[in-house]
Coordinates of C-alpha atoms and ligand atoms in Angstrom, one line a residue:
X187 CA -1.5 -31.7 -5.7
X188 CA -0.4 -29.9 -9.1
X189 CA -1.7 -26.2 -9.4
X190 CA -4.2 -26.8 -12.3
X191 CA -5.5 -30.1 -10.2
X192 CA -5.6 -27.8 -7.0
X193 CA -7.9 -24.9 -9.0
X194 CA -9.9 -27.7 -10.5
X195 CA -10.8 -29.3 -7.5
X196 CA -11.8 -25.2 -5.5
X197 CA -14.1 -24.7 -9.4
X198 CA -15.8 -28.2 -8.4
X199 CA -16.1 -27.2 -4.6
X200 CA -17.5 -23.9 -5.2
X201 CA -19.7 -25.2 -7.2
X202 CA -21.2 -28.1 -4.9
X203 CA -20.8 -25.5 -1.8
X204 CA -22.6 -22.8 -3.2
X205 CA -19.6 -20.5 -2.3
X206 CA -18.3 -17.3 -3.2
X207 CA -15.0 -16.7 -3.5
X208 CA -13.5 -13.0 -2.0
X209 CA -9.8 -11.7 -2.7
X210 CA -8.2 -8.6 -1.3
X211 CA -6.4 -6.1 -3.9
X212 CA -3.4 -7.4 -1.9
X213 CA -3.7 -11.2 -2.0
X214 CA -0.6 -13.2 -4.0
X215 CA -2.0 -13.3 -8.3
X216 CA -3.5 -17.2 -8.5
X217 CA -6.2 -15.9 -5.6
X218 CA -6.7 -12.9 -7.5
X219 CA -7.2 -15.1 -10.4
X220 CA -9.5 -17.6 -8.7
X221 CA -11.8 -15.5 -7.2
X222 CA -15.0 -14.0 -8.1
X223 CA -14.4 -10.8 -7.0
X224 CA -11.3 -8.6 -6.4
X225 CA -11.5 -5.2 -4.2
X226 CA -11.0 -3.0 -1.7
X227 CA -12.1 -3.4 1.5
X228 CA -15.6 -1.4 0.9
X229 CA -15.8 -3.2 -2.4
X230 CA -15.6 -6.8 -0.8
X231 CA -18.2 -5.9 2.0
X232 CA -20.5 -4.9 -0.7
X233 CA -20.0 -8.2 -2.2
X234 CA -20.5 -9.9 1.3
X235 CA -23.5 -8.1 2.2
X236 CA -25.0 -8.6 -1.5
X237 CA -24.0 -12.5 -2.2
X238 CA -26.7 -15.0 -2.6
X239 CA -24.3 -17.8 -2.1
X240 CA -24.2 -20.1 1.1
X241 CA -20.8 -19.9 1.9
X242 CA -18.5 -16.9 1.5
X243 CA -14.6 -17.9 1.4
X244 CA -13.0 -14.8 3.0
X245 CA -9.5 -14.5 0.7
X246 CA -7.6 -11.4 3.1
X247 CA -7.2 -11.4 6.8
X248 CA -9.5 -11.6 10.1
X249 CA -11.3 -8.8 10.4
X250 CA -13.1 -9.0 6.4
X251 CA -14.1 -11.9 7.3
X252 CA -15.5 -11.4 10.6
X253 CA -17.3 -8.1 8.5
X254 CA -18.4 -10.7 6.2
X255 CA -20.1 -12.8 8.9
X256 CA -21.3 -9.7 10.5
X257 CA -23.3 -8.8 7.4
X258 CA -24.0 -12.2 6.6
X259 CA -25.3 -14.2 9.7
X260 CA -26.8 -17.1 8.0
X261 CA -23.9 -18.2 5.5
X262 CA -20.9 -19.6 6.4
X263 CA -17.7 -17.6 6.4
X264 CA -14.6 -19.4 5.6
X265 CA -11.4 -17.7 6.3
X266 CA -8.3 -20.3 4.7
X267 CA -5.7 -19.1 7.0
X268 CA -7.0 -18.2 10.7
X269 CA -3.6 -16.8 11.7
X270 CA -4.0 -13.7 8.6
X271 CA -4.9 -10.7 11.0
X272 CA -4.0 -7.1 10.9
X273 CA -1.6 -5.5 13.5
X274 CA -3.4 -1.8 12.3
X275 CA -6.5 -3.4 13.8
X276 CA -5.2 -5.0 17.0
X277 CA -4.0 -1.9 18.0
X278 CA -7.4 -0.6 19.1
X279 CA -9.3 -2.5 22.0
X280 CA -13.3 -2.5 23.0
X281 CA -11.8 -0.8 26.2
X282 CA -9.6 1.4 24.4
X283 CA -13.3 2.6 22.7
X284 CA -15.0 3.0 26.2
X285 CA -12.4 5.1 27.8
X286 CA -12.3 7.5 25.1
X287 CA -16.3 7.5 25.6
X288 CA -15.7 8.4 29.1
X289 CA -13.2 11.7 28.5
X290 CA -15.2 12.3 25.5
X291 CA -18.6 11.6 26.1
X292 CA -20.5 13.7 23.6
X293 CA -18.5 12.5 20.7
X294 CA -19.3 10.3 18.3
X295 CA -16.6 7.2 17.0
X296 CA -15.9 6.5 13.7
X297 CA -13.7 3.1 13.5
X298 CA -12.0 2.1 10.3
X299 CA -13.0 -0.9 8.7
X300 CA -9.5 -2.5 9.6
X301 CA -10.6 -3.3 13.5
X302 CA -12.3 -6.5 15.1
X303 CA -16.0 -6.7 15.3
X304 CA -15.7 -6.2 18.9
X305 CA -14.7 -2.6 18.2
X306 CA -17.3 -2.0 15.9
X307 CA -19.5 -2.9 17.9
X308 CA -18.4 0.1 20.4
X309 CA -18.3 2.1 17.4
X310 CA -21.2 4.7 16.0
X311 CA -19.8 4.3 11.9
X312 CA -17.5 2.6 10.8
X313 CA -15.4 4.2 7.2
X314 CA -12.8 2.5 5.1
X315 CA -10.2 4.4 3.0
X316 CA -12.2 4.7 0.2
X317 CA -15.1 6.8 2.2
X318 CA -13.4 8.2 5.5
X319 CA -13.9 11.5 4.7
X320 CA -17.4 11.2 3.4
X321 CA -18.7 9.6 6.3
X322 CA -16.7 12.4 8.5
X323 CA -18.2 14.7 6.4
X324 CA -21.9 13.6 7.2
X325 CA -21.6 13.7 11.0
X326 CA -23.5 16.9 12.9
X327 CA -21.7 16.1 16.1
X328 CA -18.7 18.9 17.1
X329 CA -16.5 15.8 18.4
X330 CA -15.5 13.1 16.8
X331 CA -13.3 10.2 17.7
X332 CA -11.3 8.7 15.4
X333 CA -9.9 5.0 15.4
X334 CA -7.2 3.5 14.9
X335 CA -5.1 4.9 11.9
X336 CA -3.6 8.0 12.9
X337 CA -2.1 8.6 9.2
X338 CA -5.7 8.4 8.0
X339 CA -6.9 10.1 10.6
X340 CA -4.6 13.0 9.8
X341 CA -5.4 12.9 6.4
X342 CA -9.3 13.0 6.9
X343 CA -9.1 15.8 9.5
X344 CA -6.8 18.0 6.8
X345 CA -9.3 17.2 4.2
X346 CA -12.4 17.3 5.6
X347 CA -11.8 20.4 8.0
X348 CA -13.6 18.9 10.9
X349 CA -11.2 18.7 13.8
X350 CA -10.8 14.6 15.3
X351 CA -9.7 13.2 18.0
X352 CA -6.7 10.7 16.5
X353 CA -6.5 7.1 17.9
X354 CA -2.5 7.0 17.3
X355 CA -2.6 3.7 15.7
X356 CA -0.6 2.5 12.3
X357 CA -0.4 0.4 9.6
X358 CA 3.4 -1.1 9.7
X359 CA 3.1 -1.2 5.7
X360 CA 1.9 1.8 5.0
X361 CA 3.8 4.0 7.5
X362 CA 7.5 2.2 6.9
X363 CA 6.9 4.0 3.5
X364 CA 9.5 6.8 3.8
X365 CA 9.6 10.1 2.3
X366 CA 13.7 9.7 1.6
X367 CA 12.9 6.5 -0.5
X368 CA 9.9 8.4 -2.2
X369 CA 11.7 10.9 -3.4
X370 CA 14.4 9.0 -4.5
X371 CA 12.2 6.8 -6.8
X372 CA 10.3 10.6 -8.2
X373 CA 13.5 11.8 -9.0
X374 CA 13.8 8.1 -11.2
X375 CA 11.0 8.5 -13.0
X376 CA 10.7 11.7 -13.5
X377 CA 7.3 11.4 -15.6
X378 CA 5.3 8.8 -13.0
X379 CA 2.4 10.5 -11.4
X380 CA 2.9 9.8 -7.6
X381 CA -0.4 7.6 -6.1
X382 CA -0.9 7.4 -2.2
X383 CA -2.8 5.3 0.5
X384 CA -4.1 7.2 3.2
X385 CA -3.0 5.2 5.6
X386 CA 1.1 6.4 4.4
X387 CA 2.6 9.2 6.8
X388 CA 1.4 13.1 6.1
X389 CA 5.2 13.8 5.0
X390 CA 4.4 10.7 2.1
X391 CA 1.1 12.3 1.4
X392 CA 2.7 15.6 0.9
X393 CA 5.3 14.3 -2.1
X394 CA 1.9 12.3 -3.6
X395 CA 0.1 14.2 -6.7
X396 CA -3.3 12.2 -5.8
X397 CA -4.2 10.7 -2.3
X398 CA -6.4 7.2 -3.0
X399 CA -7.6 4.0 -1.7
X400 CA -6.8 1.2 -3.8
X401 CA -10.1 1.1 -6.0
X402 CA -9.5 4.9 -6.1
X403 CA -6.0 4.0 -7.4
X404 CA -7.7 2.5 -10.3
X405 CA -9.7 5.5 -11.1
X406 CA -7.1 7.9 -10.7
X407 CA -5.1 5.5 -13.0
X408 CA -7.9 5.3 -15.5
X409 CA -8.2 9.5 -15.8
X410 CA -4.5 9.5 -16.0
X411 CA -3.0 10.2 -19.3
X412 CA 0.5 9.0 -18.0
X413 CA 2.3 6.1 -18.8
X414 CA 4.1 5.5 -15.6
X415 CA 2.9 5.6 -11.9
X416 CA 4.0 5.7 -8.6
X417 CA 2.1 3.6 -6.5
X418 CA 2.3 3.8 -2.5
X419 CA 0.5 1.2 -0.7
X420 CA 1.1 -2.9 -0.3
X421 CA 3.2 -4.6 -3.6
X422 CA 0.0 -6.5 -4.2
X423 CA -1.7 -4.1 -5.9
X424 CA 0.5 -4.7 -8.5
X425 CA -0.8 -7.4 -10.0
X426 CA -4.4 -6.4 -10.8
X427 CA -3.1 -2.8 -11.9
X428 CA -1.0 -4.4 -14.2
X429 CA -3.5 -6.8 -15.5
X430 CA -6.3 -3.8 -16.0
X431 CA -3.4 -1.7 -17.4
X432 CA -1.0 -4.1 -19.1
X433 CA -0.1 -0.6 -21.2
X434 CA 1.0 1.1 -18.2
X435 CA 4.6 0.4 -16.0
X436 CA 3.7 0.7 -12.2
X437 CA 6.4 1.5 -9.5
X438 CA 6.8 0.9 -5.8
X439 CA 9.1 2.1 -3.5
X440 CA 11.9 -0.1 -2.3
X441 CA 11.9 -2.0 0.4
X442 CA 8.9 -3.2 -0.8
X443 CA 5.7 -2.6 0.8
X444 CA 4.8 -6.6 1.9
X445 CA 2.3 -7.7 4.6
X446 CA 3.0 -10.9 5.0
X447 CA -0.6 -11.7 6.5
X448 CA -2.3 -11.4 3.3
X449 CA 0.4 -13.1 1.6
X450 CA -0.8 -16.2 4.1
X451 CA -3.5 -17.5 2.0
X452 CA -2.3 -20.4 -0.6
X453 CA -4.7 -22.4 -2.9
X454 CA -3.9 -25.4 -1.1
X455 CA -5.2 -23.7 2.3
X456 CA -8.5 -22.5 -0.2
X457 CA -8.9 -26.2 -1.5
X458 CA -9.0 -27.3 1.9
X459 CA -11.1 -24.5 3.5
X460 CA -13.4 -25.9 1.1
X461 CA -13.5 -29.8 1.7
X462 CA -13.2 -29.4 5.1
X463 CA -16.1 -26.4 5.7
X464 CA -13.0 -24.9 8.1
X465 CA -11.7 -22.5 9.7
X466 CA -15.0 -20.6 10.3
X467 CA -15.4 -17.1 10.9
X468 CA -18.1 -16.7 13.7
X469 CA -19.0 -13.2 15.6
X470 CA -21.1 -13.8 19.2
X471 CA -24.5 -12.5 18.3
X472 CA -25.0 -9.8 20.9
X473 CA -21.8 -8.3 19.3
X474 CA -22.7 -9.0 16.0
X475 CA -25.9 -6.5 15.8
X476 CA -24.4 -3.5 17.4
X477 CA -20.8 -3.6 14.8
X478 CA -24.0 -4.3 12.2
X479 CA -25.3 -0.7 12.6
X480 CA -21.8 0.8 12.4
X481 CA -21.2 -1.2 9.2
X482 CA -24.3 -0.5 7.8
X483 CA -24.1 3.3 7.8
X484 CA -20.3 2.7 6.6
X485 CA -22.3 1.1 3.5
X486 CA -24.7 4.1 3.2
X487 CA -22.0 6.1 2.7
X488 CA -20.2 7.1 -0.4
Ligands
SF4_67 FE1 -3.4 -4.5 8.2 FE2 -1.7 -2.9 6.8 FE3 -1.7 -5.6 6.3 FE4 -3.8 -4.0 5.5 S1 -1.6 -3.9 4.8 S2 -3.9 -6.0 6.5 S3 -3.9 -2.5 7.2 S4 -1.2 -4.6 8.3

């Protein structure tokens, strides 16, 4: 099918489906451009727990999804491409969770969005980027776990002043940003103001004027009277920074940051999510109400 057949045929569908159509910051442009809404990963649970749609069409990999089903029981979740996960996520295990409970058993877990609903579930908040230290910020407890970005755990603990206990996983996108190829690109543009993801190492952090999530890239954008910016996370953001900004010239550090699981999505996999009613997203009930709690005060948050 030709492109413009392809989006016509996802409009009708959506329409005679009822569905909503969700897209990552970092999916490839014609999802951005077909979907309803375009966010973070806070931004896109909002939408899933606020939708009044039937079906919600998960455009980003596993675990949004399985966030989207976890807030939203009753709707279908479709997720186009199955295979999208999240290597930051599938480094932390339900186990992983309950050991740490057992050496630390007065502390309370905060999990990162980016984990499966199994974790969550284990989990007393979960945070994303965008709120991290917030949530942190509003816990009494002396000892806190937290899972699994050990770059964003870093950052939170510096930030916030309350001392964590780091789960030492990574994001392979974020943390392959090096400070060597950083500072090369500064010393080319001279004038850029330097943006940073969390989830980059502390020595990336350290070269960055303004630490962000990806909506708060936006906003620091938007304040900015700069022309050029230096923007450290995943090459996708790109796109919609450009589009929001078409004023502005945006740089990213080379090699390019790419994950190739949320470039896995295509609107031919869309289309067909659609006709078919497949791949569904489904999380086992029993799980589903205890990661619910931790996603919940995650929402409360910030
Ligand atoms: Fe996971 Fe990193 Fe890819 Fe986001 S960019 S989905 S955190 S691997």
């Amino acid at each position: 099918m030709e492109r413009e057949d392809l989006v016509e045929s996802i409009n009708r569908l959506r329409e005679e489906r009822e569905a909503v159509i969700l897209a990552h910051n970092y999916q490839p442009p014609e999802i951005q451009d077909l979907a309803d809404f375009v966010g973070d990963s806070l931004g896109l649970a909002r939408q899933a727990a606020e939708t009044e749609a039937r079906v919600v069409v998960f455009c980003g990999v596993h675990f949004m999804a399985e966030t989207s089903a976890i807030l939203n029981p009753d709707k279908v979740t479709l997720l186009p491409e199955p295979r999208a996960g999240c290597p930051l996520a599938d480094t932390v295990t339900p186990e992983g969770i309950r050991t740490l409970r057992k050496l630390h058993p007065r502390a309370v877990v905060v999990t990162y969005v980016n984990s499966t609903a199994a974790v969550k579930a284990e989990s007393d908040y979960c945070c994303t980027s965008g709120n991290a230290v917030d949530v942190v910020r509003s816990i009494e407890a002396t000892e806190i776990v937290f899972t699994p970005d050990g770059n964003l755990g870093r950052y939170v603990q510096g930030v916030s002043g309350r001392r964590l206990i780091i789960w030492e996983g990574c994001c392979p996108i974020h943390d392959g940003i090096r400070a060597e190829d950083v500072s090369r690109l500064k010393e080319e543009h001279p004038e850029a103001l330097t943006i940073a993801h969390p989830e980059c190492r502390p020595e990336v952090l350290e070269l960055a004027d303004a630490v962000a999530s990806t909506s708060g890239m936006f906003r620091v954008v938007e304040e900015s009277d700069r022309e050029e910016f230096i923007i450290l996370t995943e090459s996708g953001l790109g796109y919609p920074l450009g589009k929001r900004f078409p004023e502005r010239r945006f740089h990213f550090p080379s090699p390019e940051p790419l994950c190739p699981d949320m470039k896995m999505i295509t609107l031919e996999k869309v289309e067909r999510s659609l006709r078919d009613m497949e791949p569904r997203v489904t999380v086992p009930e029993e799980i589903r109400v205890r990661a619910l709690r931790a996603v919940e005060r995650m929402l409360a948050v910030g």
